[in-house]
Amino acid sequence: MLFRSMWQAGILDEIKTILSLGAAANNTALQAIGYREGAAYLSGLLTENEAIREMKRETRRLAKHQQTWFKRDHRIHWLDGSLPADQLVQLSLDYLHHLRFP
């Protein structure tokens, strides 16, 4: 649903504008998830459904990569997002209070 709504919200118009300004399809701005697939759709390389399916696949791939990376970084302290906001703020403040800054 999110990807279809991005499509309907005008990502293709944004991509068309970027391309009309002279950016090539391999331009860094067009390599982001959604932009790459939209450019492929506009150039006829993908159908709309294929482009949206690719956006979903690439987003899942990126999220998995980020989770793996974050799990390896022991400096990250995870908070339970289901806790009430005031508890999250207090936990964050307590953590920051115990950090030692140079």
CSV table of C-alpha atoms in Angstrom, one decimal:
chain,number,residue,atom,x,y,z
A,1,MET,CA,0.0,0.0,0.0
A,2,LEU,CA,2.8,2.4,0.9
A,3,PHE,CA,4.5,1.9,-2.4
A,4,ARG,CA,1.3,2.3,-4.4
A,5,SER,CA,0.6,5.5,-2.5
A,6,MET,CA,4.1,6.8,-3.3
A,7,TRP,CA,3.4,6.1,-6.9
A,8,GLN,CA,0.0,7.9,-6.8
A,9,ALA,CA,1.5,10.8,-4.7
A,10,GLY,CA,3.7,11.8,-7.6
A,11,ILE,CA,7.0,10.1,-7.4
A,12,LEU,CA,6.9,9.7,-11.2
A,13,ASP,CA,6.4,13.4,-11.7
A,14,GLU,CA,9.4,14.0,-9.5
A,15,ILE,CA,11.5,11.6,-11.5
A,16,LYS,CA,10.3,13.2,-14.8
A,17,THR,CA,11.4,16.6,-13.5
A,18,ILE,CA,14.8,15.2,-12.4
A,19,LEU,CA,15.3,13.7,-15.9
A,20,SER,CA,14.1,16.8,-17.6
A,21,LEU,CA,16.8,18.8,-15.8
A,22,GLY,CA,19.4,16.6,-17.6
A,23,ALA,CA,20.1,13.9,-15.0
A,24,ALA,CA,21.0,10.6,-16.5
A,25,ALA,CA,19.1,7.5,-15.3
A,26,ASN,CA,22.3,6.4,-13.5
A,27,ASN,CA,22.6,9.7,-11.6
A,28,THR,CA,23.0,9.3,-7.8
A,29,ALA,CA,19.7,11.0,-7.2
A,30,LEU,CA,17.9,8.4,-9.3
A,31,GLN,CA,19.5,5.4,-7.6
A,32,ALA,CA,17.5,5.7,-4.4
A,33,ILE,CA,14.8,3.1,-3.8
A,34,GLY,CA,11.7,4.1,-5.7
A,35,TYR,CA,13.5,6.5,-8.0
A,36,ARG,CA,15.5,3.8,-9.7
A,37,GLU,CA,12.4,1.6,-10.3
A,38,GLY,CA,10.3,4.6,-11.4
A,39,ALA,CA,13.0,5.6,-13.9
A,40,ALA,CA,13.0,2.0,-15.2
A,41,TYR,CA,9.3,2.1,-15.5
A,42,LEU,CA,9.4,5.5,-17.4
A,43,SER,CA,12.0,4.1,-19.8
A,44,GLY,CA,9.9,1.0,-20.5
A,45,LEU,CA,12.2,-1.5,-18.8
A,46,LEU,CA,9.6,-2.4,-16.1
A,47,THR,CA,5.8,-2.5,-15.9
A,48,GLU,CA,4.1,-0.6,-13.1
A,49,ASN,CA,3.6,-3.7,-11.1
A,50,GLU,CA,7.2,-4.9,-11.7
A,51,ALA,CA,8.5,-1.5,-10.6
A,52,ILE,CA,6.4,-1.5,-7.4
A,53,ARG,CA,7.4,-5.1,-6.7
A,54,GLU,CA,11.1,-4.2,-7.1
A,55,MET,CA,10.6,-1.2,-4.7
A,56,LYS,CA,9.2,-3.5,-2.1
A,57,ARG,CA,12.0,-6.1,-2.6
A,58,GLU,CA,14.8,-3.4,-2.4
A,59,THR,CA,13.2,-1.9,0.7
A,60,ARG,CA,13.1,-5.3,2.5
A,61,ARG,CA,16.7,-5.9,1.4
A,62,LEU,CA,17.9,-2.5,2.7
A,63,ALA,CA,16.0,-3.0,6.0
A,64,LYS,CA,17.6,-6.4,6.5
A,65,HIS,CA,21.0,-5.0,5.8
A,66,GLN,CA,20.5,-2.1,8.2
A,67,GLN,CA,19.3,-4.5,11.0
A,68,THR,CA,22.4,-6.7,10.5
A,69,TRP,CA,24.6,-3.6,10.7
A,70,PHE,CA,22.9,-2.2,13.8
A,71,LYS,CA,23.1,-5.5,15.6
A,72,ARG,CA,26.9,-5.5,15.2
A,73,ASP,CA,27.2,-2.0,16.6
A,74,HIS,CA,27.4,-2.4,20.4
A,75,ARG,CA,27.2,1.4,20.9
A,76,ILE,CA,23.5,1.2,20.0
A,77,HIS,CA,21.1,0.9,22.9
A,78,TRP,CA,17.7,-0.2,21.8
A,79,LEU,CA,14.6,1.0,23.5
A,80,ASP,CA,11.2,-0.7,23.6
A,81,GLY,CA,9.1,1.5,21.4
A,82,SER,CA,5.9,0.1,23.0
A,83,LEU,CA,6.7,1.9,26.3
A,84,PRO,CA,4.9,5.2,27.0
A,85,ALA,CA,6.7,8.3,25.7
A,86,ASP,CA,7.5,9.7,29.1
A,87,GLN,CA,9.3,6.4,30.0
A,88,LEU,CA,11.2,6.5,26.7
A,89,VAL,CA,12.3,10.1,27.4
A,90,GLN,CA,13.4,9.2,30.9
A,91,LEU,CA,15.4,6.1,29.7
A,92,SER,CA,17.1,8.3,27.1
A,93,LEU,CA,18.0,11.0,29.6
A,94,ASP,CA,19.3,8.4,32.0
A,95,TYR,CA,21.5,6.9,29.3
A,96,LEU,CA,22.8,10.3,28.2
A,97,HIS,CA,23.5,11.3,31.8
A,98,HIS,CA,25.8,8.2,32.2
A,99,LEU,CA,27.8,8.8,29.0
A,100,ARG,CA,31.2,10.4,29.2
A,101,PHE,CA,31.9,13.0,26.6
A,102,PRO,CA,35.5,14.1,25.8
